[in-house]
Coordinates of N, CA and C in Angstrom, one line a residue:
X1 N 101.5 150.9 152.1 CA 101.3 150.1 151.0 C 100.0 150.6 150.3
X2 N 100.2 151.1 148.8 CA 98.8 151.5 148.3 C 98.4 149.9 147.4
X3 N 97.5 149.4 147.3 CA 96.5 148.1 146.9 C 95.7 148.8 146.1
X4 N 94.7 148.2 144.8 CA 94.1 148.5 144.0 C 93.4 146.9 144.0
X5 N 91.9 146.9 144.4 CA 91.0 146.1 144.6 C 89.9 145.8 143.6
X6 N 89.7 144.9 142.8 CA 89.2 144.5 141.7 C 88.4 143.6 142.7
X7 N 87.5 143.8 142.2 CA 85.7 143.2 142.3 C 85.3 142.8 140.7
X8 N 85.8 141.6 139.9 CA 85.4 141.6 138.8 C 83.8 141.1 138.6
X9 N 83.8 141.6 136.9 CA 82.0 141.6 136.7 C 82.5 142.3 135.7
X10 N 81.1 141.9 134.5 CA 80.9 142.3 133.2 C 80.5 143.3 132.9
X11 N 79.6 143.2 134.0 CA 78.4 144.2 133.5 C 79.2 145.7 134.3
X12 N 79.1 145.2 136.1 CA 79.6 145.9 136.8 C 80.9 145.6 137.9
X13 N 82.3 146.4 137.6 CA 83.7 145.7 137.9 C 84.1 146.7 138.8
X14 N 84.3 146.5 139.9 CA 84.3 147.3 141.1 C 86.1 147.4 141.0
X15 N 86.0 149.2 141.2 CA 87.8 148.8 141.8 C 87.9 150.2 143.0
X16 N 88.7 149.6 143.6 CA 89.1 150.2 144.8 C 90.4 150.6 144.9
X17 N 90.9 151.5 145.5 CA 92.1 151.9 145.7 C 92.3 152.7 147.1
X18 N 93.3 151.6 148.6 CA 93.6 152.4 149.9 C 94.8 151.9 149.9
X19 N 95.6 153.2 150.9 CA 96.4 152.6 151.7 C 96.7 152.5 152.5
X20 N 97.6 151.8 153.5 CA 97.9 151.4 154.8 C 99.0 150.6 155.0
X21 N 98.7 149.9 156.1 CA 99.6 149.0 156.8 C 99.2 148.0 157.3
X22 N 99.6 146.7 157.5 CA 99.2 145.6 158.3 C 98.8 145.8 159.5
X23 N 97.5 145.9 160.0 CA 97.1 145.8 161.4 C 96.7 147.7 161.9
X24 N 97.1 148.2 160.8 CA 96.5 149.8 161.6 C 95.5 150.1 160.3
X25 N 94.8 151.4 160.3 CA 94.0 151.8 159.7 C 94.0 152.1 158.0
X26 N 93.5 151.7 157.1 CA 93.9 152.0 155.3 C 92.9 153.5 155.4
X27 N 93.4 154.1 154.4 CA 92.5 155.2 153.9 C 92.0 154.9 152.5
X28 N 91.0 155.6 152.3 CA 90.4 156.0 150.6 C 91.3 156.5 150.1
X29 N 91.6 156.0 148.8 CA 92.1 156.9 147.9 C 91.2 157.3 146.5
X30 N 90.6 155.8 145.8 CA 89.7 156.3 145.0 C 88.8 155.0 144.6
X31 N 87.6 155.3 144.5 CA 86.6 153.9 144.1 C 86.1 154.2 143.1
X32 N 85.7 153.5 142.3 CA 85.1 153.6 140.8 C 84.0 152.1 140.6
X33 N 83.3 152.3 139.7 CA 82.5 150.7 139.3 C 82.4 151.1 137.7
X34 N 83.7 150.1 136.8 CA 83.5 150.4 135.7 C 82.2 149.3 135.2
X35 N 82.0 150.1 134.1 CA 80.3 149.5 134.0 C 80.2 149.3 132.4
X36 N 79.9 148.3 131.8 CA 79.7 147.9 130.4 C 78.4 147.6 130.0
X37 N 77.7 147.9 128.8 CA 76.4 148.2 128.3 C 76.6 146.3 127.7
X38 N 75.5 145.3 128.7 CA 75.3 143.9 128.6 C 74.6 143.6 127.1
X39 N 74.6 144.6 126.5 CA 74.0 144.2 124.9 C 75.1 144.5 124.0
X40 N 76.2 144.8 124.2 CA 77.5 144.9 123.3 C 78.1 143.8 123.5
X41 N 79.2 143.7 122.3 CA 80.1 142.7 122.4 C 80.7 142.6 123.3
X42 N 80.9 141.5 123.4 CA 81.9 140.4 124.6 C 83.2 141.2 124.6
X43 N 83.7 140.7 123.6 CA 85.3 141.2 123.6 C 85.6 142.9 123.7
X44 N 84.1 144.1 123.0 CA 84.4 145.3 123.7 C 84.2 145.5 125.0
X45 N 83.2 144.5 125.9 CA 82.8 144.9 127.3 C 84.4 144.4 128.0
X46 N 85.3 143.5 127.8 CA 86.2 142.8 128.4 C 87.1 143.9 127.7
X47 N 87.5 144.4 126.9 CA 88.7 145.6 126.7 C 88.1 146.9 127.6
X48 N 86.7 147.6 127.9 CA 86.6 148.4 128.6 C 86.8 148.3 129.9
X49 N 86.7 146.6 130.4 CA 86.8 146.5 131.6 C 88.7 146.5 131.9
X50 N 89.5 145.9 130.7 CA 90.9 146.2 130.8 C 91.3 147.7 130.6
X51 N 90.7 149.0 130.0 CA 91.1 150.1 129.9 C 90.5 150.4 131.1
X52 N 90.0 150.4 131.4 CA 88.9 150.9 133.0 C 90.0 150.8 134.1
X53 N 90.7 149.4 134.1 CA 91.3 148.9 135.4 C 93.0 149.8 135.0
X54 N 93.1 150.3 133.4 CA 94.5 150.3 133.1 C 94.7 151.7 133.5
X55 N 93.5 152.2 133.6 CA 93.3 154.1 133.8 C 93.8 153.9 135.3
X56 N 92.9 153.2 136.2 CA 93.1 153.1 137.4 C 94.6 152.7 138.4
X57 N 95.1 152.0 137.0 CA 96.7 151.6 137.8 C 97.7 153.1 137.2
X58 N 97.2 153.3 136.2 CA 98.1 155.0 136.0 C 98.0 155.6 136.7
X59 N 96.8 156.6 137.0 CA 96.2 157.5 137.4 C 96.5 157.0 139.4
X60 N 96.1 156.2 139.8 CA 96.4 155.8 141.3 C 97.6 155.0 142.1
X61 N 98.4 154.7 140.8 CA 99.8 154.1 141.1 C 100.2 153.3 142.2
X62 N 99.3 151.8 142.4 CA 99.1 151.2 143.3 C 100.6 150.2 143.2
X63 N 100.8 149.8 144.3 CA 101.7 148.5 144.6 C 101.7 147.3 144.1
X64 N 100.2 146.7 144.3 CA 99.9 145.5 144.2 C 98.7 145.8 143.7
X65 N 98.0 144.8 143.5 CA 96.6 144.7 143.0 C 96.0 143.0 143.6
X66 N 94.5 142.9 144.2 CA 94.1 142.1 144.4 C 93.0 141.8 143.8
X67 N 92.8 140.9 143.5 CA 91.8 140.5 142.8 C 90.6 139.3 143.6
X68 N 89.2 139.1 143.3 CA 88.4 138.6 144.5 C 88.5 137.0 143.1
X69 N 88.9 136.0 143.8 CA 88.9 134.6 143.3 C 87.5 134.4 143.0
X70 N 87.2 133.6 141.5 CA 85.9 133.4 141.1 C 85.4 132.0 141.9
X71 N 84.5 132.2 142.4 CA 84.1 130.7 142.8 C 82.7 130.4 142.2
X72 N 82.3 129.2 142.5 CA 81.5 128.5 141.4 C 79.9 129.0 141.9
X73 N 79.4 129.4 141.6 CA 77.7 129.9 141.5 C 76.9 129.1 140.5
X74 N 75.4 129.6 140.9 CA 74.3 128.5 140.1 C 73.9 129.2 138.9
X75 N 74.3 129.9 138.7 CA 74.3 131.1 137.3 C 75.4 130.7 136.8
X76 N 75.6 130.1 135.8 CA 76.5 129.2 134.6 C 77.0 130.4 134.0
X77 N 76.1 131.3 133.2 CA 76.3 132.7 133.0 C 77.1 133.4 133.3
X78 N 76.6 134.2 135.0 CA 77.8 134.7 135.1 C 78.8 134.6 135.6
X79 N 78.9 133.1 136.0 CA 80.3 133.1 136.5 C 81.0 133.2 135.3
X80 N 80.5 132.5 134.0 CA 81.5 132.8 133.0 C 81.8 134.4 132.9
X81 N 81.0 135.1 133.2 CA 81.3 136.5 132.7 C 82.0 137.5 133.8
X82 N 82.3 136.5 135.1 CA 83.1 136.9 136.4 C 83.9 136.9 135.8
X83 N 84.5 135.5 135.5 CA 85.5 135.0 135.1 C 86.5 135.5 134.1
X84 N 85.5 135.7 133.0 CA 86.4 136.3 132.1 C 86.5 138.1 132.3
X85 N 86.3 138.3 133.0 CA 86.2 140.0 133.7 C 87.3 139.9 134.3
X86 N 88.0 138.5 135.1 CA 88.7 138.4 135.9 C 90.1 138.4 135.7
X87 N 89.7 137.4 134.9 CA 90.8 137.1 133.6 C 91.5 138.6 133.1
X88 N 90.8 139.4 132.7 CA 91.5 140.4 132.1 C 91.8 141.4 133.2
X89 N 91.4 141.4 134.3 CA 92.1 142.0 135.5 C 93.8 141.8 136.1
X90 N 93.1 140.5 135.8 CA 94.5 139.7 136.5 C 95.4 140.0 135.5
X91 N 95.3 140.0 133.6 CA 96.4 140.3 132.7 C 96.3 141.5 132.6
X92 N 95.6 142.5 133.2 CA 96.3 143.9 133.3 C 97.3 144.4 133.9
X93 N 97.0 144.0 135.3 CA 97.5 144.4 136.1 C 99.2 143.8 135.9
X94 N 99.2 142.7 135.5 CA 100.7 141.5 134.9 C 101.1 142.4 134.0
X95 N 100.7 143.0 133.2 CA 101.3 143.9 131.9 C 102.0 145.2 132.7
X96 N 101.2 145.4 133.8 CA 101.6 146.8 134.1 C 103.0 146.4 135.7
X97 N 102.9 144.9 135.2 CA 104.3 144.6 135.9 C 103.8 144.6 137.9
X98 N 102.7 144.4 138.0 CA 102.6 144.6 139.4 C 102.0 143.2 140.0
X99 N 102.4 142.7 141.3 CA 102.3 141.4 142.2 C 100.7 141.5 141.8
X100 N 99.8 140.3 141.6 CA 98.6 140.2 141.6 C 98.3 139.4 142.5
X101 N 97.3 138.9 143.5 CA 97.1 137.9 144.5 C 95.3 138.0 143.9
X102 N 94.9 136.4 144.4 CA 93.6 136.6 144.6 C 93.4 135.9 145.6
X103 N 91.8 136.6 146.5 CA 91.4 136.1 147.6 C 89.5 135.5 147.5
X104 N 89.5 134.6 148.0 CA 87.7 134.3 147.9 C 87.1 135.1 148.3
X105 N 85.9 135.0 148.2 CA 84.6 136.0 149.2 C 85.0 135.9 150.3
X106 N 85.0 134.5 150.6 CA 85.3 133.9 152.7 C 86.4 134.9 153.2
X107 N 87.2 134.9 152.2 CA 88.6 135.7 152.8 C 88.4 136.9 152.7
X108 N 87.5 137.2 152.1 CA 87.6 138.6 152.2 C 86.8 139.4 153.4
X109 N 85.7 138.4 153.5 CA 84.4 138.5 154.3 C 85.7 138.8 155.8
X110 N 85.8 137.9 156.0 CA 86.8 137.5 157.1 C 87.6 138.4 157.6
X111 N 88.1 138.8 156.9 CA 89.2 139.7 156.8 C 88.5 141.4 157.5
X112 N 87.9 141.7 156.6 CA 87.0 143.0 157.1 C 85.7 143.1 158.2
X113 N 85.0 141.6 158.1 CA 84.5 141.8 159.3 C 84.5 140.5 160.6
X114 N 85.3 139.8 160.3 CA 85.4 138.7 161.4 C 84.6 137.6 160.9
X115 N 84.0 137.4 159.9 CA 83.0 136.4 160.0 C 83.3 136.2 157.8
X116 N 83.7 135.3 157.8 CA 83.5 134.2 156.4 C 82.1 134.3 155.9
X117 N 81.4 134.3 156.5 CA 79.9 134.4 156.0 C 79.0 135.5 155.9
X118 N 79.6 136.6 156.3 CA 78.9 137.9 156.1 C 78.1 138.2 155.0
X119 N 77.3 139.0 155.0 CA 76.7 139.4 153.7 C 77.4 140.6 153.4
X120 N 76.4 141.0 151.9 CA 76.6 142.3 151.3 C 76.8 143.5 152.6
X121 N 75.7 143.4 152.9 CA 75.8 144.9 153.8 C 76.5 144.7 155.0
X122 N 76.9 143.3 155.2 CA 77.7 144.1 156.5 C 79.3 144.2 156.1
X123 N 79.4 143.6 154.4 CA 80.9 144.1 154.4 C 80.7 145.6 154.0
X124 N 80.1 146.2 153.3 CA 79.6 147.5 153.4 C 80.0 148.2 154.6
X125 N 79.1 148.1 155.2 CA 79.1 148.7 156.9 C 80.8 148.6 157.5
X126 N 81.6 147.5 157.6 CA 82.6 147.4 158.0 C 83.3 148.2 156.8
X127 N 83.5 148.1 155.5 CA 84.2 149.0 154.8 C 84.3 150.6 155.2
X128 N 82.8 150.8 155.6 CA 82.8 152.0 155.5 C 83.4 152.8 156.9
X129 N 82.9 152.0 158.2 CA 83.6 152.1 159.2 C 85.1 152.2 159.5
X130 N 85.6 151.0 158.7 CA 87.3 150.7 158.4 C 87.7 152.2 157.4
X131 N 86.9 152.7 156.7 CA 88.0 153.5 156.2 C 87.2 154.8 156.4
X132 N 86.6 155.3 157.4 CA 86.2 155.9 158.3 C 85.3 156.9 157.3
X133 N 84.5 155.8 156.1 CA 83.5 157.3 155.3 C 82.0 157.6 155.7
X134 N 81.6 159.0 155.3 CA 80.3 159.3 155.8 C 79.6 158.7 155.3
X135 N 79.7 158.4 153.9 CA 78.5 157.4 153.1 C 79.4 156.3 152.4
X136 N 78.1 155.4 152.4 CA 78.5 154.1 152.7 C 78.8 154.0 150.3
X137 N 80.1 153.0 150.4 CA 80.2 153.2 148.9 C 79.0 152.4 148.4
X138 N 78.5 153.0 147.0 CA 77.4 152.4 146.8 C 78.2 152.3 145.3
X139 N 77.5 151.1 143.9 CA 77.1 150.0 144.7 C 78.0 149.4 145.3
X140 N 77.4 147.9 145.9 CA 78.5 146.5 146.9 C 79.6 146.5 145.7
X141 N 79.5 146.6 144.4 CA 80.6 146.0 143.8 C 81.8 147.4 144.4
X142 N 81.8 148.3 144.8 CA 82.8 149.3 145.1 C 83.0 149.2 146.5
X143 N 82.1 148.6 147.6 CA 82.7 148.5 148.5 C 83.0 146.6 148.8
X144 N 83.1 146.0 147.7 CA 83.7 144.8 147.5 C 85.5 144.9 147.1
X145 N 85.5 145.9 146.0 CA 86.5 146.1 145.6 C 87.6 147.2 146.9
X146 N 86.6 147.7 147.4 CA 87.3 148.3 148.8 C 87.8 147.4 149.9
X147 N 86.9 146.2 150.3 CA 87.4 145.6 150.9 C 88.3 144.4 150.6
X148 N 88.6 144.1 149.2 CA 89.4 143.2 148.6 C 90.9 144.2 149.0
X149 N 90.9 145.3 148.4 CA 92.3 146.0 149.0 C 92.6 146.0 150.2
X150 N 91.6 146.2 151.3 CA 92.0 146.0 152.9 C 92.4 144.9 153.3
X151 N 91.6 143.7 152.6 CA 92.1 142.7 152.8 C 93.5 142.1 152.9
X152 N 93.7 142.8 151.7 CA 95.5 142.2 151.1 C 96.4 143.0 151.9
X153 N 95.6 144.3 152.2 CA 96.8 145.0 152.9 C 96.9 144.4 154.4
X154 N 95.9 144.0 154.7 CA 95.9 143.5 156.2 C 97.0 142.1 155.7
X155 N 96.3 141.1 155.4 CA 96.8 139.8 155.3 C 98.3 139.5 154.4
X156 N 97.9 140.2 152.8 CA 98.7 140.2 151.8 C 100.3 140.9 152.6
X157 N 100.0 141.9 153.4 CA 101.4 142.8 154.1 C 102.0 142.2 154.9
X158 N 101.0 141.3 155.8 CA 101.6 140.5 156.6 C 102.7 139.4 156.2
X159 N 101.6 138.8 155.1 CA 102.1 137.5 154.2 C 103.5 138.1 153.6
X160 N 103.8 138.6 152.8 CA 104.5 139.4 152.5 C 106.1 139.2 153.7
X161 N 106.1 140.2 154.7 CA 106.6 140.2 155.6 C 107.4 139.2 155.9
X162 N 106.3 138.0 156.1 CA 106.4 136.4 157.1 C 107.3 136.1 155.7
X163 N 107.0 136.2 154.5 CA 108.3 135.7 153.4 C 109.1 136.4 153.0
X164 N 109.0 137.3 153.8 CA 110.4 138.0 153.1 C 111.6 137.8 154.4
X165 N 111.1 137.6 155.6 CA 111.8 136.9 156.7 C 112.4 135.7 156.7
X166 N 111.0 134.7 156.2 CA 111.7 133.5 156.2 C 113.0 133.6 155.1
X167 N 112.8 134.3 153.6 CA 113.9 134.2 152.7 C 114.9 134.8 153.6
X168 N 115.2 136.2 154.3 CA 115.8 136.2 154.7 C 116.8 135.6 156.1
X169 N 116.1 135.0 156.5 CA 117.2 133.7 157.4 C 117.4 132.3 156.9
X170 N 116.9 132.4 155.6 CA 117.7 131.0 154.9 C 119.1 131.4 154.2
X171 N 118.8 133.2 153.7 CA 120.1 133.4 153.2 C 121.3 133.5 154.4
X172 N 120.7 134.0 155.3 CA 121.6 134.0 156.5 C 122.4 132.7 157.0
X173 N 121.6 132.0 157.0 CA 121.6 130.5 156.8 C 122.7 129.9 156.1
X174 N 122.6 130.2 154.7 CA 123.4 129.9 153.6 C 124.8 130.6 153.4
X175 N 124.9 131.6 154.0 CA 126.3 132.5 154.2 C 126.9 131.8 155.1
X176 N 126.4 131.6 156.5 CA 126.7 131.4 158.0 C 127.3 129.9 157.4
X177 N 126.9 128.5 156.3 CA 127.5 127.7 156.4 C 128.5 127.8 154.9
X178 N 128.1 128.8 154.4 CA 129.6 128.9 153.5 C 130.5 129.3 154.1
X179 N 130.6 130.1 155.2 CA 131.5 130.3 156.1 C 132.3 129.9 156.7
X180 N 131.2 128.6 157.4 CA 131.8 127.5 158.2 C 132.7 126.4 157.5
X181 N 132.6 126.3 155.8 CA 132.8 125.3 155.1 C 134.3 125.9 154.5
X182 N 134.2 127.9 153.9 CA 135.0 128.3 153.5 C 134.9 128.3 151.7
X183 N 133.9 128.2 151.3 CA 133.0 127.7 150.2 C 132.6 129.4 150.1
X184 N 133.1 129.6 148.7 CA 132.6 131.1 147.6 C 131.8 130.6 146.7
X185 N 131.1 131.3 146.5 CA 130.6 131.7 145.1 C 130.9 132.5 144.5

């Protein structure tokens, strides 16, 4: 499964792109931190951050796309400007027709290094370990956006999986007693 990982931000919008499998190893494919000049307009920094993310779904031709859930901070500021960073992530990636999920920090933290509460550097450290690089991605918003894709691929593949099973033994289900009844559709 290739994932494309969105770290949104105004200024600086982390994206990532590995693939893998549930439960074994992701590789690199490509990291980028698209970056907008915080003295220009609103609405051009939020279209560079949607052509930034739209280059990245062409050019790397991901599956899914995850995105990191905004949660509320004491900077009023930028959460609005997470947010609406986020916003236009999430309607990119919808235009370009691909599953979007979002996950919090916790889950992400969690996910790559065991622990909900990890900081910056040790999801760093675990990113870079997990996808086995010499140097560590700099900045955190690229190995945010790295670990948001591992994440999904670990959890998101699984999740995935666990529903595509359960649909499939309901339909089983639903045959097995139109059978029994002698009931077509």
């Amino acid at each position: 499964m290739r994932v494309l990982g969105v770290d949104p931000g105004l200024t600086r919008c982390g994206v990532g792109v590995v693939e893998g499998l549930p439960g074994r190893p992701c590789r690199l494919v490509h990291v980028e931190v698209i970056r907008t000049d915080p003295d220009a307009d609103l609405a051009h920094r939020l279209l560079a951050v949607s052509d930034g993310i739209a280059a990245a779904l062409t050019a790397w031709r991901p599956e899914q796309v995850a995105v990191e859930r905004v949660f509320s901070q004491n900077n009023v500021g930028t959460v609005i400007g997470t947010a609406q960073a986020s916003g236009v992530a999430l309607l990119t990636a919808a235009r370009a027709g691909l599953p979007v999920v979002t996950y919090t920090p916790s889950e992400v933290k969690a996910a790559v290094t065991g622990s909900g509460t990890a900081d910056k550097a040790q999801v760093t450290a675990m990113v870079t370990k997990l996808l086995q690089l010499k140097v560590a991605p700099r900045p955190a918003d690229a190995a945010d956006a790295l670990a948001l894709a591992i994440c999904h691929v670990w959890k998101g593949g699984t999740q995935a999986r666990i529903a595509a099973a359960i649909q499939a033994a309901k339909t089983a289900q639903a045959v097995a007693r139109q059978a029994q009844t002698g009931v077509r559709r």
